[in-house]
C-alpha cells in the first residue's frame, strides 16, 4: 500500500490505458480516482486496483451549444457512467451525436483520448442503438 | 406553447432548450440587516429571519449518491425548518434556484413541497403559479429575471421582503406570511436556505 497518492499516478495510469482506483480495507468503499484516506470512514488502509472498463450510462446530455474550447465538435454526447464495481465517472461518449442513439442503461466500454498533452477517459457504446 | 418545441427555442444541451436555461446577466441587489431593536428605528414592518441552513456536497456530479436529488438542499432545508420550527407545508411562497427548468423541479421536491417525482407535474398543473397552492418564483426566478450570480441570492431576499410586506404589486402572493429562499452554488456543491416571516 502506497502511503501517498498523487494525481501523477492517476494520469500515468490513464496514459497506460487503465483506471486506477482504491478500495478501503476497513469499510469496503471504493474510490475513483484513488484516495490516500477513505472519505467514508477516514481509514488510511487502502488497496489500489485497476477498475473494470465496462459500465452503463447513468445520465447523459447531447451538447449542441458548446463551451469555446469545444467549438466545432458539436453536437457531441457526454455521460455519467456507472462502472461494474459501482463507482461513477464522467466523460465524452464517443460515436454518438443524437439523443435517439442513446439512453440510460446502455452498455459502454471505457476508452482513452488525447486532448492536448493529457489523456482523458471517455466512453464508447458497446453497440449503437438505431432508432 | 408550440414555439417551445420549434427552432425558435433551439436545443442547448439535450434535453434542455434555450428557454430552459437562465441567462447570466448583470444585476445588483442589497439588503439592510440589523438586530431587531435597531431595525425598529428604520421601519415598523421589518421582516424576520426565522431559520437558516447551509450545506455542501461533493463537487463532482458523478460522486453524488443520487442524480435526481441535490443532497445539500435537503440537508440545508432540514436545518432551516428545524430552526424556524416550521415545515414545508407552512411556506406560503418560495424563491428557488431555477438555473435550469429541471433545477426548479428538483428543488421543489428536495424542499419537501412535493413528493419525489411529482415536482414537474405540480408545475404543469399550475400549483406553483401565483394563484396556486405553493407559489414558486413570483419574480420570474433565475430563468425569467436573469442570473447575476453573486446578486441572485440577495435579490431573492429582496423579493421575499416585498412579498411578506405585501408590496409585490402584480406579482403579490395573497396573504404571504412565511417565505423561503433557496440558493445553489457549483451545481449543488453548496446550498443556502433562509426562511423569513413577518
Coordinates of C-alpha atoms in Angstrom, one line a residue:
Chain A
X1 CA 0.0 0.0 0.0
X2 CA 1.5 3.3 -1.1
X3 CA 1.1 5.9 1.6
X4 CA 0.7 8.9 -0.7
X5 CA -1.4 9.2 -3.8
X6 CA -0.6 11.8 -6.3
X7 CA -2.5 13.0 -9.4
X8 CA 0.5 12.0 -11.4
X9 CA -0.1 8.3 -10.5
X10 CA -3.7 8.6 -11.9
X11 CA -2.6 10.4 -15.0
X12 CA 0.2 7.9 -15.7
X13 CA -2.3 5.1 -15.4
X14 CA -4.6 6.8 -17.9
X15 CA -1.7 7.1 -20.3
X16 CA -1.1 3.4 -19.9
X17 CA -4.7 2.7 -20.6
X18 CA -6.3 1.8 -17.3
X19 CA -8.3 3.5 -14.5
X20 CA -6.6 3.4 -11.1
X21 CA -9.0 3.0 -8.2
X22 CA -8.8 2.3 -4.5
X23 CA -10.7 0.1 -2.1
X24 CA -10.9 0.7 1.7
X25 CA -9.7 -2.3 3.6
X26 CA -11.8 -1.3 6.6
X27 CA -15.2 -0.3 5.2
X28 CA -15.0 -1.7 1.7
X29 CA -15.8 1.7 0.0
X30 CA -14.3 2.1 -3.5
X31 CA -13.0 5.3 -4.9
X32 CA -12.1 6.6 -8.4
X33 CA -9.6 8.3 -8.6
X34 CA -7.9 6.5 -5.7
X35 CA -7.6 8.3 -2.4
X36 CA -5.0 8.4 0.3
X37 CA -7.7 8.5 3.0
X38 CA -11.1 6.9 2.8
X39 CA -13.8 9.6 2.6
X40 CA -16.4 7.3 4.2
X41 CA -14.5 6.1 7.3
X42 CA -11.2 8.0 7.3
X43 CA -9.1 4.9 7.2
X44 CA -5.7 5.1 5.6
X45 CA -5.5 1.4 4.8
X46 CA -6.5 1.4 1.2
X47 CA -5.7 -1.0 -1.6
X48 CA -5.3 0.1 -5.2
X49 CA -6.7 -1.8 -8.1
X50 CA -7.4 -1.4 -11.8
X51 CA -11.1 -0.6 -12.4
X52 CA -13.1 -2.5 -14.9
X53 CA -13.6 -0.9 -18.3
X54 CA -17.3 -1.7 -18.6
X55 CA -20.3 0.2 -17.3
X56 CA -23.7 1.5 -18.1
X57 CA -24.9 5.1 -18.8
X58 CA -26.5 6.6 -15.7
X59 CA -27.1 10.1 -17.2
X60 CA -26.3 11.9 -20.4
X61 CA -26.7 15.1 -22.4
X62 CA -26.1 15.9 -26.0
X63 CA -24.3 19.3 -26.3
X64 CA -25.4 21.5 -29.2
X65 CA -24.0 24.8 -27.9
X66 CA -20.5 24.0 -26.7
X67 CA -18.1 26.0 -24.5
X68 CA -15.5 27.8 -26.6
X69 CA -12.8 25.2 -26.3
X70 CA -15.1 22.5 -27.7
X71 CA -16.3 24.6 -30.6
X72 CA -16.6 22.7 -33.8
X73 CA -17.1 19.3 -32.1
X74 CA -20.9 19.8 -31.6
X75 CA -23.2 18.0 -31.4
X76 CA -21.5 15.6 -29.0
X77 CA -22.6 13.5 -26.1
X78 CA -21.3 13.5 -22.5
X79 CA -22.3 10.9 -19.9
X80 CA -22.0 9.8 -16.3
X81 CA -21.3 6.1 -16.4
X82 CA -21.6 3.6 -13.6
X83 CA -18.8 1.1 -13.8
X84 CA -19.3 -2.5 -12.9
X85 CA -17.8 -2.0 -9.4
X86 CA -20.4 0.8 -8.7
X87 CA -18.3 3.9 -8.9
X88 CA -19.2 6.6 -11.4
X89 CA -17.2 8.6 -13.9
X90 CA -17.9 11.5 -16.3
X91 CA -16.7 11.8 -19.8
X92 CA -17.3 12.1 -23.6
X93 CA -19.5 9.4 -25.1
X94 CA -17.9 8.9 -28.5
X95 CA -19.6 7.8 -31.6
X96 CA -23.0 9.4 -30.6
X97 CA -24.3 12.7 -31.7
X98 CA -28.1 12.5 -31.4
X99 CA -30.4 11.8 -28.5
X100 CA -32.0 8.9 -30.4
X101 CA -28.8 6.9 -30.3
X102 CA -28.5 7.0 -26.5
X103 CA -30.4 6.1 -23.4
X104 CA -29.7 5.5 -19.7
X105 CA -28.7 1.9 -19.1
X106 CA -26.9 1.3 -22.4
X107 CA -23.6 -0.6 -22.0
X108 CA -20.4 1.2 -22.7
X109 CA -16.7 0.5 -22.5
X110 CA -14.0 2.8 -21.2
X111 CA -11.6 4.2 -23.8
X112 CA -9.0 7.0 -23.7
X113 CA -8.5 10.1 -25.8
X114 CA -5.6 12.5 -26.1
X115 CA -6.6 16.1 -25.6
X116 CA -3.5 18.3 -25.9
X117 CA -0.9 16.6 -23.8
X118 CA -3.5 15.0 -21.5
X119 CA -5.0 11.6 -21.7
X120 CA -8.7 11.5 -20.6
X121 CA -11.1 8.7 -20.1
X122 CA -14.1 8.5 -22.4
X123 CA -16.8 6.0 -23.3
X124 CA -17.9 4.1 -26.4
X125 CA -21.2 2.3 -26.7
X126 CA -20.8 -1.5 -27.0
X127 CA -23.4 -1.5 -29.7
X128 CA -25.0 1.5 -31.3
X129 CA -28.8 1.5 -31.0
X130 CA -30.7 2.6 -34.1
X131 CA -34.0 4.3 -33.8
Chain B
X1 CA -46.6 26.8 -26.2
X2 CA -45.9 25.4 -29.7
X3 CA -42.9 27.7 -30.1
X4 CA -41.1 25.9 -27.2
X5 CA -40.6 22.9 -29.5
X6 CA -39.8 25.0 -32.5
X7 CA -36.4 26.2 -33.9
X8 CA -37.1 29.5 -32.1
X9 CA -36.2 27.6 -29.0
X10 CA -33.1 25.7 -30.1
X11 CA -31.5 22.8 -28.1
X12 CA -28.6 23.9 -26.0
X13 CA -27.8 20.6 -24.2
X14 CA -30.4 18.0 -24.9
X15 CA -32.9 17.8 -23.4
X16 CA -32.6 21.4 -22.3
X17 CA -33.5 24.1 -24.8
X18 CA -32.8 27.9 -24.8
X19 CA -35.7 28.9 -22.6
X20 CA -34.8 26.1 -20.1
X21 CA -31.5 27.9 -19.3
X22 CA -31.2 31.1 -17.3
X23 CA -29.3 34.0 -18.9
X24 CA -26.1 35.0 -17.0
X25 CA -26.8 38.7 -16.7
X26 CA -25.8 41.9 -14.9
X27 CA -27.7 42.9 -11.8
X28 CA -27.4 44.2 -8.3
X29 CA -29.3 43.8 -5.0
X30 CA -28.8 45.0 -1.4
X31 CA -30.3 44.3 2.0
X32 CA -30.1 46.0 5.3
X33 CA -29.6 43.5 8.1
X34 CA -29.9 44.6 11.7
X35 CA -30.8 43.5 15.2
X36 CA -34.5 43.7 16.0
X37 CA -34.3 46.8 18.2
X38 CA -32.2 48.6 15.6
X39 CA -34.4 47.5 12.7
X40 CA -37.4 49.1 14.5
X41 CA -35.7 52.5 14.2
X42 CA -35.8 52.2 10.4
X43 CA -39.2 50.5 9.8
X44 CA -42.4 49.5 11.6
X45 CA -42.6 46.4 9.4
X46 CA -39.3 44.5 9.4
X47 CA -39.0 41.0 8.1
X48 CA -37.5 38.5 10.4
X49 CA -35.1 35.7 9.6
X50 CA -36.8 32.7 11.2
X51 CA -34.5 30.0 10.1
X52 CA -31.4 29.3 8.0
X53 CA -29.4 26.4 6.8
X54 CA -26.3 25.8 4.7
X55 CA -24.9 22.5 3.5
X56 CA -22.4 21.2 0.9
X57 CA -21.8 18.1 -1.1
X58 CA -19.1 16.7 -3.3
X59 CA -18.3 18.8 -6.3
X60 CA -18.2 16.1 -8.9
X61 CA -21.8 15.2 -10.1
X62 CA -20.8 11.6 -10.7
X63 CA -19.8 11.2 -7.0
X64 CA -23.3 12.2 -5.8
X65 CA -25.4 9.5 -4.3
X66 CA -28.5 10.3 -6.3
X67 CA -28.5 12.2 -9.6
X68 CA -32.1 13.4 -9.1
X69 CA -31.6 15.0 -5.7
X70 CA -29.4 17.9 -4.5
X71 CA -28.5 16.4 -1.2
X72 CA -27.2 19.8 0.1
X73 CA -30.7 21.2 -0.4
X74 CA -32.2 18.5 1.7
X75 CA -29.6 19.0 4.5
X76 CA -29.8 22.8 4.4
X77 CA -33.7 22.7 4.4
X78 CA -33.7 20.4 7.4
X79 CA -31.6 22.9 9.4
X80 CA -33.7 25.9 8.3
X81 CA -37.0 24.1 9.0
X82 CA -35.8 23.0 12.5
X83 CA -34.5 26.4 13.4
X84 CA -37.8 28.0 12.3
X85 CA -39.9 25.3 13.9
X86 CA -41.8 25.1 10.6
X87 CA -42.2 22.6 7.8
X88 CA -42.6 22.7 4.1
X89 CA -46.4 22.9 4.5
X90 CA -46.0 26.3 6.3
X91 CA -44.2 28.0 3.4
X92 CA -46.6 30.5 1.6
X93 CA -44.1 31.5 -1.1
X94 CA -40.6 30.4 -2.2
X95 CA -37.9 31.6 -4.5
X96 CA -35.8 28.6 -5.6
X97 CA -32.7 28.4 -7.7
X98 CA -34.1 27.6 -11.1
X99 CA -30.9 28.0 -13.1
X100 CA -32.5 25.3 -15.5
X101 CA -36.1 24.1 -15.7
X102 CA -35.2 20.8 -14.1
X103 CA -33.4 22.6 -11.2
X104 CA -36.8 24.1 -10.0
X105 CA -38.4 20.7 -10.2
X106 CA -35.7 19.0 -8.2
X107 CA -35.6 21.9 -5.7
X108 CA -39.4 21.9 -5.0
X109 CA -39.1 18.2 -4.3
X110 CA -36.0 18.4 -2.2
X111 CA -37.5 21.3 -0.1
X112 CA -40.4 18.9 0.6
X113 CA -43.1 20.9 -1.2
X114 CA -44.0 17.9 -3.5
X115 CA -43.2 14.2 -3.3
X116 CA -40.2 12.9 -5.2
X117 CA -41.0 12.7 -8.9
X118 CA -44.1 14.9 -8.7
X119 CA -42.5 18.4 -8.9
X120 CA -42.8 18.6 -12.7
X121 CA -46.4 17.5 -12.6
X122 CA -47.2 20.1 -9.9
X123 CA -45.7 22.9 -12.0
X124 CA -47.7 21.7 -15.1
X125 CA -50.9 21.7 -13.1
X126 CA -50.3 25.3 -12.1
X127 CA -49.8 24.6 -8.4
X128 CA -46.6 26.7 -8.4
X129 CA -48.2 29.6 -10.2
X130 CA -49.1 32.9 -8.5
X131 CA -52.5 31.6 -7.6
X132 CA -51.5 28.0 -7.0
X133 CA -51.3 26.4 -3.6
X134 CA -47.5 26.6 -3.5
X135 CA -46.4 29.7 -5.5
X136 CA -42.8 29.4 -6.6
X137 CA -40.6 32.3 -8.0
X138 CA -43.2 35.0 -8.4
X139 CA -40.4 37.3 -9.5
X140 CA -39.8 35.0 -12.5
X141 CA -36.8 33.2 -11.0
X142 CA -33.4 33.0 -12.5
X143 CA -34.7 31.9 -15.9
X144 CA -37.1 34.9 -16.4
X145 CA -35.3 37.5 -14.3
X146 CA -31.7 36.7 -15.1
X147 CA -28.9 35.3 -13.0
X148 CA -26.3 37.9 -11.9
X149 CA -24.6 35.1 -10.0
X150 CA -23.4 36.9 -6.8
X151 CA -26.5 39.2 -6.7
X152 CA -29.1 36.4 -7.2
X153 CA -29.3 35.3 -3.6
X154 CA -29.6 38.8 -2.3
X155 CA -32.3 39.5 -5.0
X156 CA -34.2 36.5 -3.6
X157 CA -34.1 38.1 -0.1
X158 CA -35.3 41.4 -1.6
X159 CA -38.2 39.6 -3.3
X160 CA -39.3 37.8 -0.1
X161 CA -39.1 41.2 1.8
X162 CA -41.5 42.7 -0.8
X163 CA -43.8 39.6 -0.7
X164 CA -44.1 39.4 3.1
X165 CA -44.7 43.1 3.4
X166 CA -47.4 42.9 0.7
X167 CA -45.6 45.3 -1.6
X168 CA -45.0 42.9 -4.5
X169 CA -47.7 44.6 -6.7
X170 CA -49.0 42.5 -9.5
X171 CA -46.8 39.5 -8.6
X172 CA -48.0 39.6 -5.0
X173 CA -48.8 36.2 -3.4
X174 CA -52.0 36.6 -1.5
X175 CA -51.6 36.6 2.4
X176 CA -47.9 35.6 2.2
X177 CA -46.7 35.4 5.8
X178 CA -43.8 32.9 5.6
X179 CA -41.3 32.8 2.7
X180 CA -38.4 30.6 1.8
X181 CA -35.4 31.3 -0.4
X182 CA -33.1 28.7 -1.8
X183 CA -29.7 29.5 -3.4
X184 CA -27.4 27.0 -5.1
X185 CA -23.7 27.2 -6.0
X186 CA -21.5 24.9 -8.0
X187 CA -24.3 22.7 -9.3
X188 CA -25.3 21.8 -5.8
X189 CA -21.9 21.6 -4.1
X190 CA -23.2 24.3 -1.8
X191 CA -26.8 25.4 -0.9
X192 CA -28.0 28.2 1.4
X193 CA -31.6 28.4 2.6
X194 CA -33.4 31.1 4.6
X195 CA -36.9 31.3 6.0
X196 CA -38.4 34.7 6.6
X197 CA -41.5 35.7 8.5
X198 CA -43.4 38.9 9.1

